[in-house]
JSON list of C-alpha atoms in Angstrom, two decimals:
[
{"chain": "A", "resi": 1, "resn": "ASN", "atom": "CA", "xyz": [3.02, 16.82, 12.30]},
{"chain": "A", "resi": 2, "resn": "ALA", "atom": "CA", "xyz": [1.57, 13.46, 13.40]},
{"chain": "A", "resi": 3, "resn": "GLY", "atom": "CA", "xyz": [0.53, 12.24, 9.92]},
{"chain": "A", "resi": 4, "resn": "VAL", "atom": "CA", "xyz": [-1.65, 9.12, 10.04]},
{"chain": "A", "resi": 5, "resn": "THR", "atom": "CA", "xyz": [-2.26, 7.72, 13.52]},
{"chain": "A", "resi": 6, "resn": "GLN", "atom": "CA", "xyz": [-3.69, 4.27, 14.12]},
{"chain": "A", "resi": 7, "resn": "THR", "atom": "CA", "xyz": [-4.84, 2.88, 17.44]},
{"chain": "A", "resi": 8, "resn": "PRO", "atom": "CA", "xyz": [-4.43, 0.40, 18.97]},
{"chain": "A", "resi": 9, "resn": "LYS", "atom": "CA", "xyz": [-1.09, -0.97, 17.78]},
{"chain": "A", "resi": 10, "resn": "PHE", "atom": "CA", "xyz": [-1.89, -4.48, 18.99]},
{"chain": "A", "resi": 11, "resn": "GLN", "atom": "CA", "xyz": [-5.16, -6.21, 19.81]},
{"chain": "A", "resi": 12, "resn": "VAL", "atom": "CA", "xyz": [-6.28, -9.72, 20.67]},
{"chain": "A", "resi": 13, "resn": "LEU", "atom": "CA", "xyz": [-9.96, -10.54, 20.21]},
{"chain": "A", "resi": 14, "resn": "LYS", "atom": "CA", "xyz": [-12.04, -13.60, 20.84]},
{"chain": "A", "resi": 15, "resn": "THR", "atom": "CA", "xyz": [-14.11, -15.00, 18.00]},
{"chain": "A", "resi": 16, "resn": "GLY", "atom": "CA", "xyz": [-17.43, -13.18, 17.80]},
{"chain": "A", "resi": 17, "resn": "GLN", "atom": "CA", "xyz": [-16.29, -10.02, 19.56]},
{"chain": "A", "resi": 18, "resn": "SER", "atom": "CA", "xyz": [-16.60, -6.66, 17.85]},
{"chain": "A", "resi": 19, "resn": "MET", "atom": "CA", "xyz": [-14.17, -3.78, 17.90]},
{"chain": "A", "resi": 20, "resn": "THR", "atom": "CA", "xyz": [-13.23, -0.57, 16.13]},
{"chain": "A", "resi": 21, "resn": "LEU", "atom": "CA", "xyz": [-9.82, 0.21, 14.71]},
{"chain": "A", "resi": 22, "resn": "GLN", "atom": "CA", "xyz": [-9.20, 3.93, 14.82]},
{"chain": "A", "resi": 23, "resn": "CYS", "atom": "CA", "xyz": [-7.48, 5.99, 12.13]},
{"chain": "A", "resi": 24, "resn": "ALA", "atom": "CA", "xyz": [-6.93, 9.73, 12.23]},
{"chain": "A", "resi": 25, "resn": "GLN", "atom": "CA", "xyz": [-4.96, 12.05, 9.97]},
{"chain": "A", "resi": 26, "resn": "ASP", "atom": "CA", "xyz": [-4.05, 15.69, 10.45]},
{"chain": "A", "resi": 27, "resn": "MET", "atom": "CA", "xyz": [-3.05, 16.56, 6.87]},
{"chain": "A", "resi": 28, "resn": "ASN", "atom": "CA", "xyz": [-6.54, 17.56, 5.68]},
{"chain": "A", "resi": 29, "resn": "HIS", "atom": "CA", "xyz": [-6.53, 14.66, 3.22]},
{"chain": "A", "resi": 30, "resn": "GLU", "atom": "CA", "xyz": [-9.80, 13.89, 1.51]},
{"chain": "A", "resi": 31, "resn": "TYR", "atom": "CA", "xyz": [-8.92, 10.32, 0.53]},
{"chain": "A", "resi": 32, "resn": "MET", "atom": "CA", "xyz": [-8.58, 7.62, 3.19]},
{"chain": "A", "resi": 33, "resn": "SER", "atom": "CA", "xyz": [-8.44, 3.86, 2.91]},
{"chain": "A", "resi": 34, "resn": "TRP", "atom": "CA", "xyz": [-8.01, 0.66, 4.90]},
{"chain": "A", "resi": 35, "resn": "TYR", "atom": "CA", "xyz": [-5.81, -2.25, 3.83]},
{"chain": "A", "resi": 36, "resn": "ARG", "atom": "CA", "xyz": [-5.04, -5.58, 5.38]},
{"chain": "A", "resi": 37, "resn": "GLN", "atom": "CA", "xyz": [-1.65, -7.21, 4.97]},
{"chain": "A", "resi": 38, "resn": "ASP", "atom": "CA", "xyz": [-1.26, -10.96, 5.12]},
{"chain": "A", "resi": 39, "resn": "PRO", "atom": "CA", "xyz": [1.88, -13.00, 4.37]},
{"chain": "A", "resi": 40, "resn": "GLY", "atom": "CA", "xyz": [2.22, -13.59, 0.64]},
{"chain": "A", "resi": 41, "resn": "MET", "atom": "CA", "xyz": [-0.95, -11.63, -0.12]},
{"chain": "A", "resi": 42, "resn": "GLY", "atom": "CA", "xyz": [0.35, -8.10, -0.26]},
{"chain": "A", "resi": 43, "resn": "LEU", "atom": "CA", "xyz": [-1.92, -5.17, 0.64]},
{"chain": "A", "resi": 44, "resn": "ARG", "atom": "CA", "xyz": [-5.59, -5.77, -0.02]},
{"chain": "A", "resi": 45, "resn": "LEU", "atom": "CA", "xyz": [-8.06, -2.92, 0.03]},
{"chain": "A", "resi": 46, "resn": "ILE", "atom": "CA", "xyz": [-10.97, -3.25, 2.46]},
{"chain": "A", "resi": 47, "resn": "HIS", "atom": "CA", "xyz": [-12.82, 0.08, 2.21]},
{"chain": "A", "resi": 48, "resn": "TYR", "atom": "CA", "xyz": [-12.01, 3.58, 1.08]},
{"chain": "A", "resi": 49, "resn": "SER", "atom": "CA", "xyz": [-13.44, 7.09, 1.22]},
{"chain": "A", "resi": 50, "resn": "VAL", "atom": "CA", "xyz": [-12.95, 10.10, -1.06]},
{"chain": "A", "resi": 51, "resn": "GLY", "atom": "CA", "xyz": [-14.41, 12.53, 1.45]},
{"chain": "A", "resi": 52, "resn": "ALA", "atom": "CA", "xyz": [-16.63, 12.97, 4.49]},
{"chain": "A", "resi": 53, "resn": "GLY", "atom": "CA", "xyz": [-19.88, 11.11, 4.07]},
{"chain": "A", "resi": 54, "resn": "ILE", "atom": "CA", "xyz": [-18.64, 9.03, 1.13]},
{"chain": "A", "resi": 55, "resn": "THR", "atom": "CA", "xyz": [-17.38, 5.45, 1.42]},
{"chain": "A", "resi": 56, "resn": "ASP", "atom": "CA", "xyz": [-16.98, 2.55, -0.96]},
{"chain": "A", "resi": 57, "resn": "GLN", "atom": "CA", "xyz": [-16.01, -1.10, -0.84]},
{"chain": "A", "resi": 58, "resn": "GLY", "atom": "CA", "xyz": [-12.65, -2.47, -1.83]},
{"chain": "A", "resi": 59, "resn": "GLU", "atom": "CA", "xyz": [-11.48, -5.96, -2.67]},
{"chain": "A", "resi": 60, "resn": "VAL", "atom": "CA", "xyz": [-12.21, -7.64, 0.69]},
{"chain": "A", "resi": 61, "resn": "PRO", "atom": "CA", "xyz": [-15.04, -5.75, 2.46]},
{"chain": "A", "resi": 62, "resn": "ASN", "atom": "CA", "xyz": [-16.95, -8.64, 4.05]},
{"chain": "A", "resi": 63, "resn": "GLY", "atom": "CA", "xyz": [-17.03, -8.52, 7.84]},
{"chain": "A", "resi": 64, "resn": "TYR", "atom": "CA", "xyz": [-16.00, -4.86, 8.02]},
{"chain": "A", "resi": 65, "resn": "ASN", "atom": "CA", "xyz": [-17.90, -1.58, 8.21]},
{"chain": "A", "resi": 66, "resn": "VAL", "atom": "CA", "xyz": [-16.67, 1.98, 7.85]},
{"chain": "A", "resi": 67, "resn": "SER", "atom": "CA", "xyz": [-18.07, 5.48, 8.16]},
{"chain": "A", "resi": 68, "resn": "ARG", "atom": "CA", "xyz": [-16.59, 8.90, 7.47]},
{"chain": "A", "resi": 69, "resn": "SER", "atom": "CA", "xyz": [-18.29, 11.59, 9.51]},
{"chain": "A", "resi": 70, "resn": "THR", "atom": "CA", "xyz": [-15.28, 13.94, 9.51]},
{"chain": "A", "resi": 71, "resn": "THR", "atom": "CA", "xyz": [-12.35, 14.56, 7.19]},
{"chain": "A", "resi": 72, "resn": "GLU", "atom": "CA", "xyz": [-9.88, 13.54, 9.91]},
{"chain": "A", "resi": 73, "resn": "ASP", "atom": "CA", "xyz": [-11.25, 10.18, 11.05]},
{"chain": "A", "resi": 74, "resn": "PHE", "atom": "CA", "xyz": [-11.96, 6.89, 9.27]},
{"chain": "A", "resi": 75, "resn": "PRO", "atom": "CA", "xyz": [-12.70, 4.09, 11.76]},
{"chain": "A", "resi": 76, "resn": "LEU", "atom": "CA", "xyz": [-12.89, 0.44, 10.71]},
{"chain": "A", "resi": 77, "resn": "ARG", "atom": "CA", "xyz": [-15.38, -1.74, 12.55]},
{"chain": "A", "resi": 78, "resn": "LEU", "atom": "CA", "xyz": [-15.18, -5.49, 12.84]},
{"chain": "A", "resi": 79, "resn": "LEU", "atom": "CA", "xyz": [-18.72, -6.66, 13.38]},
{"chain": "A", "resi": 80, "resn": "SER", "atom": "CA", "xyz": [-18.11, -10.22, 14.64]},
{"chain": "A", "resi": 81, "resn": "ALA", "atom": "CA", "xyz": [-14.43, -11.12, 14.63]},
{"chain": "A", "resi": 82, "resn": "ALA", "atom": "CA", "xyz": [-13.33, -14.35, 12.97]},
{"chain": "A", "resi": 83, "resn": "PRO", "atom": "CA", "xyz": [-9.89, -16.03, 12.96]},
{"chain": "A", "resi": 84, "resn": "SER", "atom": "CA", "xyz": [-9.67, -15.23, 9.22]},
{"chain": "A", "resi": 85, "resn": "GLN", "atom": "CA", "xyz": [-9.50, -11.56, 10.19]},
{"chain": "A", "resi": 86, "resn": "THR", "atom": "CA", "xyz": [-6.19, -12.07, 11.96]},
{"chain": "A", "resi": 87, "resn": "SER", "atom": "CA", "xyz": [-3.98, -9.67, 10.05]},
{"chain": "A", "resi": 88, "resn": "VAL", "atom": "CA", "xyz": [-2.07, -6.41, 10.13]},
{"chain": "A", "resi": 89, "resn": "TYR", "atom": "CA", "xyz": [-4.32, -3.48, 9.22]},
{"chain": "A", "resi": 90, "resn": "PHE", "atom": "CA", "xyz": [-3.06, -0.27, 7.66]},
{"chain": "A", "resi": 91, "resn": "CYS", "atom": "CA", "xyz": [-4.84, 3.00, 7.19]},
{"chain": "A", "resi": 92, "resn": "ALA", "atom": "CA", "xyz": [-3.67, 5.40, 4.47]},
{"chain": "A", "resi": 93, "resn": "SER", "atom": "CA", "xyz": [-4.55, 8.91, 3.39]},
{"chain": "A", "resi": 94, "resn": "SER", "atom": "CA", "xyz": [-3.81, 11.26, 0.51]},
{"chain": "A", "resi": 95, "resn": "PHE", "atom": "CA", "xyz": [-5.13, 14.35, -1.21]},
{"chain": "A", "resi": 96, "resn": "ALA", "atom": "CA", "xyz": [-8.03, 13.70, -3.59]},
{"chain": "A", "resi": 97, "resn": "ARG", "atom": "CA", "xyz": [-7.85, 16.47, -6.15]},
{"chain": "A", "resi": 98, "resn": "GLY", "atom": "CA", "xyz": [-8.66, 14.52, -9.27]},
{"chain": "A", "resi": 99, "resn": "ARG", "atom": "CA", "xyz": [-5.19, 13.00, -9.55]},
{"chain": "A", "resi": 100, "resn": "TRP", "atom": "CA", "xyz": [-2.95, 10.82, -7.45]},
{"chain": "A", "resi": 101, "resn": "THR", "atom": "CA", "xyz": [-0.43, 12.17, -4.99]},
{"chain": "A", "resi": 102, "resn": "GLU", "atom": "CA", "xyz": [1.58, 10.41, -2.30]},
{"chain": "A", "resi": 103, "resn": "ALA", "atom": "CA", "xyz": [-0.37, 8.08, 0.00]},
{"chain": "A", "resi": 104, "resn": "PHE", "atom": "CA", "xyz": [0.71, 8.19, 3.64]},
{"chain": "A", "resi": 105, "resn": "PHE", "atom": "CA", "xyz": [0.33, 5.07, 5.75]},
{"chain": "A", "resi": 106, "resn": "GLY", "atom": "CA", "xyz": [-0.09, 4.64, 9.47]},
{"chain": "A", "resi": 107, "resn": "GLN", "atom": "CA", "xyz": [2.07, 2.32, 11.58]},
{"chain": "A", "resi": 108, "resn": "GLY", "atom": "CA", "xyz": [-0.49, -0.46, 11.47]},
{"chain": "A", "resi": 109, "resn": "THR", "atom": "CA", "xyz": [-2.63, -2.43, 13.91]},
{"chain": "A", "resi": 110, "resn": "ARG", "atom": "CA", "xyz": [-1.73, -6.07, 14.48]},
{"chain": "A", "resi": 111, "resn": "LEU", "atom": "CA", "xyz": [-4.94, -7.95, 15.20]},
{"chain": "A", "resi": 112, "resn": "THR", "atom": "CA", "xyz": [-5.14, -11.54, 16.41]},
{"chain": "A", "resi": 113, "resn": "VAL", "atom": "CA", "xyz": [-8.50, -13.30, 16.63]},
{"chain": "A", "resi": 114, "resn": "VAL", "atom": "CA", "xyz": [-8.50, -16.44, 18.76]},
{"chain": "B", "resi": 1, "resn": "GLN", "atom": "CA", "xyz": [-7.86, -11.86, -10.73]},
{"chain": "B", "resi": 2, "resn": "GLN", "atom": "CA", "xyz": [-4.55, -10.34, -9.76]},
{"chain": "B", "resi": 3, "resn": "GLN", "atom": "CA", "xyz": [-4.27, -7.00, -11.50]},
{"chain": "B", "resi": 4, "resn": "VAL", "atom": "CA", "xyz": [-0.62, -6.37, -10.65]},
{"chain": "B", "resi": 5, "resn": "LYS", "atom": "CA", "xyz": [1.78, -9.31, -10.65]},
{"chain": "B", "resi": 6, "resn": "GLN", "atom": "CA", "xyz": [5.05, -8.84, -8.79]},
{"chain": "B", "resi": 7, "resn": "SER", "atom": "CA", "xyz": [8.16, -11.01, -8.80]},
{"chain": "B", "resi": 8, "resn": "PRO", "atom": "CA", "xyz": [10.21, -12.36, -7.20]},
{"chain": "B", "resi": 9, "resn": "GLN", "atom": "CA", "xyz": [8.54, -12.99, -3.85]},
{"chain": "B", "resi": 10, "resn": "SER", "atom": "CA", "xyz": [11.91, -12.79, -2.11]},
{"chain": "B", "resi": 11, "resn": "LEU", "atom": "CA", "xyz": [15.37, -11.67, -3.16]},
{"chain": "B", "resi": 12, "resn": "ILE", "atom": "CA", "xyz": [18.81, -11.94, -1.61]},
{"chain": "B", "resi": 13, "resn": "VAL", "atom": "CA", "xyz": [21.48, -9.62, -2.95]},
{"chain": "B", "resi": 14, "resn": "GLN", "atom": "CA", "xyz": [25.09, -9.06, -1.98]},
{"chain": "B", "resi": 15, "resn": "LYS", "atom": "CA", "xyz": [26.04, -5.64, -0.68]},
{"chain": "B", "resi": 16, "resn": "GLY", "atom": "CA", "xyz": [26.99, -3.45, -3.62]},
{"chain": "B", "resi": 17, "resn": "GLY", "atom": "CA", "xyz": [24.96, -5.50, -6.09]},
{"chain": "B", "resi": 18, "resn": "ILE", "atom": "CA", "xyz": [21.90, -4.57, -8.13]},
{"chain": "B", "resi": 19, "resn": "SER", "atom": "CA", "xyz": [18.44, -5.53, -6.88]},
{"chain": "B", "resi": 20, "resn": "ILE", "atom": "CA", "xyz": [15.75, -5.90, -9.54]},
{"chain": "B", "resi": 21, "resn": "ILE", "atom": "CA", "xyz": [12.05, -6.32, -8.85]},
{"chain": "B", "resi": 22, "resn": "ASN", "atom": "CA", "xyz": [9.55, -6.73, -11.66]},
{"chain": "B", "resi": 23, "resn": "CYS", "atom": "CA", "xyz": [5.85, -5.96, -11.99]},
{"chain": "B", "resi": 24, "resn": "ALA", "atom": "CA", "xyz": [3.33, -6.53, -14.76]},
{"chain": "B", "resi": 25, "resn": "TYR", "atom": "CA", "xyz": [-0.19, -5.21, -15.16]},
{"chain": "B", "resi": 26, "resn": "GLU", "atom": "CA", "xyz": [-3.17, -5.92, -17.39]},
{"chain": "B", "resi": 27, "resn": "ASN", "atom": "CA", "xyz": [-5.41, -2.89, -17.09]},
{"chain": "B", "resi": 28, "resn": "THR", "atom": "CA", "xyz": [-4.53, -0.37, -19.82]},
{"chain": "B", "resi": 29, "resn": "ALA", "atom": "CA", "xyz": [-6.29, 2.34, -17.82]},
{"chain": "B", "resi": 30, "resn": "PHE", "atom": "CA", "xyz": [-3.42, 2.26, -15.31]},
{"chain": "B", "resi": 31, "resn": "ASP", "atom": "CA", "xyz": [-1.11, 5.22, -15.79]},
{"chain": "B", "resi": 32, "resn": "TYR", "atom": "CA", "xyz": [0.38, 5.86, -12.36]},
{"chain": "B", "resi": 33, "resn": "PHE", "atom": "CA", "xyz": [2.91, 3.38, -10.99]},
{"chain": "B", "resi": 34, "resn": "PRO", "atom": "CA", "xyz": [4.34, 3.99, -7.51]},
{"chain": "B", "resi": 35, "resn": "TRP", "atom": "CA", "xyz": [6.71, 1.82, -5.51]},
{"chain": "B", "resi": 36, "resn": "TYR", "atom": "CA", "xyz": [6.39, 1.59, -1.73]},
{"chain": "B", "resi": 37, "resn": "GLN", "atom": "CA", "xyz": [9.06, 0.50, 0.74]},
{"chain": "B", "resi": 38, "resn": "GLN", "atom": "CA", "xyz": [8.15, -1.11, 4.06]},
{"chain": "B", "resi": 39, "resn": "PHE", "atom": "CA", "xyz": [10.48, -1.81, 6.97]},
{"chain": "B", "resi": 40, "resn": "PRO", "atom": "CA", "xyz": [9.49, -4.38, 9.62]},
{"chain": "B", "resi": 41, "resn": "GLY", "atom": "CA", "xyz": [6.89, -3.05, 12.03]},
{"chain": "B", "resi": 42, "resn": "LYS", "atom": "CA", "xyz": [6.26, 0.07, 9.94]},
{"chain": "B", "resi": 43, "resn": "GLY", "atom": "CA", "xyz": [3.74, 1.18, 7.39]},
{"chain": "B", "resi": 44, "resn": "PRO", "atom": "CA", "xyz": [4.67, 1.38, 3.70]},
{"chain": "B", "resi": 45, "resn": "ALA", "atom": "CA", "xyz": [6.17, 4.64, 2.49]},
{"chain": "B", "resi": 46, "resn": "LEU", "atom": "CA", "xyz": [6.36, 6.01, -1.04]},
{"chain": "B", "resi": 47, "resn": "LEU", "atom": "CA", "xyz": [9.78, 5.41, -2.58]},
{"chain": "B", "resi": 48, "resn": "ILE", "atom": "CA", "xyz": [9.43, 6.52, -6.19]},
{"chain": "B", "resi": 49, "resn": "ALA", "atom": "CA", "xyz": [6.69, 6.75, -8.81]},
{"chain": "B", "resi": 50, "resn": "ILE", "atom": "CA", "xyz": [6.47, 6.95, -12.61]},
{"chain": "B", "resi": 51, "resn": "ARG", "atom": "CA", "xyz": [3.92, 7.84, -15.27]},
{"chain": "B", "resi": 52, "resn": "PRO", "atom": "CA", "xyz": [3.97, 6.42, -18.82]},
{"chain": "B", "resi": 53, "resn": "ASP", "atom": "CA", "xyz": [5.18, 9.65, -20.44]},
{"chain": "B", "resi": 54, "resn": "VAL", "atom": "CA", "xyz": [8.74, 8.59, -19.56]},
{"chain": "B", "resi": 55, "resn": "SER", "atom": "CA", "xyz": [10.47, 5.21, -19.84]},
{"chain": "B", "resi": 56, "resn": "GLU", "atom": "CA", "xyz": [12.75, 5.68, -16.87]},
{"chain": "B", "resi": 57, "resn": "LYS", "atom": "CA", "xyz": [12.86, 7.68, -13.65]},
{"chain": "B", "resi": 58, "resn": "LYS", "atom": "CA", "xyz": [15.85, 7.83, -11.34]},
{"chain": "B", "resi": 59, "resn": "GLU", "atom": "CA", "xyz": [16.10, 9.07, -7.78]},
{"chain": "B", "resi": 60, "resn": "GLY", "atom": "CA", "xyz": [19.49, 8.43, -6.23]},
{"chain": "B", "resi": 61, "resn": "ARG", "atom": "CA", "xyz": [20.19, 4.70, -6.28]},
{"chain": "B", "resi": 62, "resn": "PHE", "atom": "CA", "xyz": [16.59, 3.84, -7.17]},
{"chain": "B", "resi": 63, "resn": "THR", "atom": "CA", "xyz": [15.40, 3.65, -10.78]},
{"chain": "B", "resi": 64, "resn": "ILE", "atom": "CA", "xyz": [12.04, 2.71, -12.27]},
{"chain": "B", "resi": 65, "resn": "SER", "atom": "CA", "xyz": [12.09, 1.33, -15.80]},
{"chain": "B", "resi": 66, "resn": "PHE", "atom": "CA", "xyz": [8.77, 1.32, -17.66]},
{"chain": "B", "resi": 67, "resn": "ASN", "atom": "CA", "xyz": [7.78, -0.63, -20.78]},
{"chain": "B", "resi": 68, "resn": "LYS", "atom": "CA", "xyz": [4.34, 0.51, -21.89]},
{"chain": "B", "resi": 69, "resn": "SER", "atom": "CA", "xyz": [3.98, -1.94, -24.80]},
{"chain": "B", "resi": 70, "resn": "ALA", "atom": "CA", "xyz": [4.78, -4.91, -22.56]},
{"chain": "B", "resi": 71, "resn": "LYS", "atom": "CA", "xyz": [2.77, -3.49, -19.66]},
{"chain": "B", "resi": 72, "resn": "GLN", "atom": "CA", "xyz": [5.72, -4.03, -17.34]},
{"chain": "B", "resi": 73, "resn": "PHE", "atom": "CA", "xyz": [7.71, -1.89, -14.95]},
{"chain": "B", "resi": 74, "resn": "SER", "atom": "CA", "xyz": [10.61, -2.64, -12.69]},
{"chain": "B", "resi": 75, "resn": "LEU", "atom": "CA", "xyz": [12.54, -1.23, -9.75]},
{"chain": "B", "resi": 76, "resn": "HIS", "atom": "CA", "xyz": [16.32, -1.28, -9.84]},
{"chain": "B", "resi": 77, "resn": "ILE", "atom": "CA", "xyz": [18.33, -0.61, -6.70]},
{"chain": "B", "resi": 78, "resn": "MET", "atom": "CA", "xyz": [21.93, 0.13, -7.55]},
{"chain": "B", "resi": 79, "resn": "ASP", "atom": "CA", "xyz": [24.76, -0.43, -5.06]},
{"chain": "B", "resi": 80, "resn": "SER", "atom": "CA", "xyz": [22.34, -2.22, -2.72]},
{"chain": "B", "resi": 81, "resn": "GLN", "atom": "CA", "xyz": [23.02, -1.69, 0.98]},
{"chain": "B", "resi": 82, "resn": "PRO", "atom": "CA", "xyz": [21.96, -3.62, 4.10]},
{"chain": "B", "resi": 83, "resn": "GLY", "atom": "CA", "xyz": [19.76, -0.65, 4.98]},
{"chain": "B", "resi": 84, "resn": "ASP", "atom": "CA", "xyz": [17.75, -1.34, 1.82]},
{"chain": "B", "resi": 85, "resn": "SER", "atom": "CA", "xyz": [16.56, -4.63, 3.32]},
{"chain": "B", "resi": 86, "resn": "ALA", "atom": "CA", "xyz": [12.80, -4.24, 3.37]},
{"chain": "B", "resi": 87, "resn": "THR", "atom": "CA", "xyz": [9.63, -5.33, 1.61]},
{"chain": "B", "resi": 88, "resn": "TYR", "atom": "CA", "xyz": [8.91, -3.54, -1.65]},
{"chain": "B", "resi": 89, "resn": "PHE", "atom": "CA", "xyz": [5.45, -3.19, -3.19]},
{"chain": "B", "resi": 90, "resn": "CYS", "atom": "CA", "xyz": [4.65, -2.04, -6.67]},
{"chain": "B", "resi": 91, "resn": "ALA", "atom": "CA", "xyz": [1.25, -0.51, -7.29]},
{"chain": "B", "resi": 92, "resn": "ALA", "atom": "CA", "xyz": [-0.83, 0.82, -10.14]},
{"chain": "B", "resi": 93, "resn": "THR", "atom": "CA", "xyz": [-3.94, 2.91, -10.71]},
{"chain": "B", "resi": 94, "resn": "PRO", "atom": "CA", "xyz": [-5.36, 5.45, -13.13]},
{"chain": "B", "resi": 95, "resn": "TYR", "atom": "CA", "xyz": [-3.65, 8.76, -12.40]},
{"chain": "B", "resi": 96, "resn": "SER", "atom": "CA", "xyz": [-6.87, 10.76, -12.54]},
{"chain": "B", "resi": 97, "resn": "GLY", "atom": "CA", "xyz": [-9.99, 10.23, -10.47]},
{"chain": "B", "resi": 98, "resn": "ASN", "atom": "CA", "xyz": [-8.53, 8.87, -7.24]},
{"chain": "B", "resi": 99, "resn": "THR", "atom": "CA", "xyz": [-9.33, 5.25, -8.03]},
{"chain": "B", "resi": 100, "resn": "PRO", "atom": "CA", "xyz": [-7.72, 3.09, -5.32]},
{"chain": "B", "resi": 101, "resn": "LEU", "atom": "CA", "xyz": [-4.16, 1.83, -5.65]},
{"chain": "B", "resi": 102, "resn": "VAL", "atom": "CA", "xyz": [-3.84, -1.83, -6.60]},
{"chain": "B", "resi": 103, "resn": "PHE", "atom": "CA", "xyz": [-0.78, -3.41, -5.00]},
{"chain": "B", "resi": 104, "resn": "GLY", "atom": "CA", "xyz": [1.42, -6.30, -6.00]},
{"chain": "B", "resi": 105, "resn": "LYS", "atom": "CA", "xyz": [2.05, -9.01, -3.43]},
{"chain": "B", "resi": 106, "resn": "GLY", "atom": "CA", "xyz": [5.40, -7.63, -2.38]},
{"chain": "B", "resi": 107, "resn": "THR", "atom": "CA", "xyz": [9.07, -8.61, -2.55]},
{"chain": "B", "resi": 108, "resn": "ARG", "atom": "CA", "xyz": [11.12, -9.18, 0.56]},
{"chain": "B", "resi": 109, "resn": "LEU", "atom": "CA", "xyz": [14.64, -7.95, -0.15]},
{"chain": "B", "resi": 110, "resn": "SER", "atom": "CA", "xyz": [17.60, -8.96, 1.98]},
{"chain": "B", "resi": 111, "resn": "VAL", "atom": "CA", "xyz": [20.93, -7.33, 1.31]},
{"chain": "B", "resi": 112, "resn": "ILE", "atom": "CA", "xyz": [23.77, -9.28, 2.88]},
{"chain": "B", "resi": 113, "resn": "ALA", "atom": "CA", "xyz": [27.29, -8.07, 3.55]}
]
């Protein structure tokens, strides 16, 4: 059972470039989310989705887009990378059955924008 | 506005000692309080969680204490071991409705021999 898989693990981008961080889960979880982790800032929610076709903004959505065309995949798009987006990005998933259950996290993508 | 305040930011504990990490929240709608453990280079993983119907929950060496009136909860790690060295995050959310988890800023725990 692979769980939550994020690709790539590491990425270096130049300012202004765009890219997509991939996230896939094989647990049939309805709920998926993206966080960024910065030193001293904890985990901050970027976007989340409670099911295919449904997305919503989190605490720090600016500069990022998401879509949810399937239950399994929840890609995060950086439209025009900025140095402030240098961070470690985590994708998480869980069941969404009207109450919270365990959230499973991927291994993370370390992104550097130069 | 920080909805979940976590302290301390870092903690050094002797092997065999007790590690204590505290969190406080403001939103009275929160009624699900999980703790996540993160090792370097890994994603966070659920360690233990509590709901307000109990004041304490214990799983092995890990205990959550919950004070509803003070809107505070804490993680106690008994007999701390070097393998417990990690970053710990508290979180909170309403239990029903799948509202996103709100995380504290994390505590980096180092257990030294």
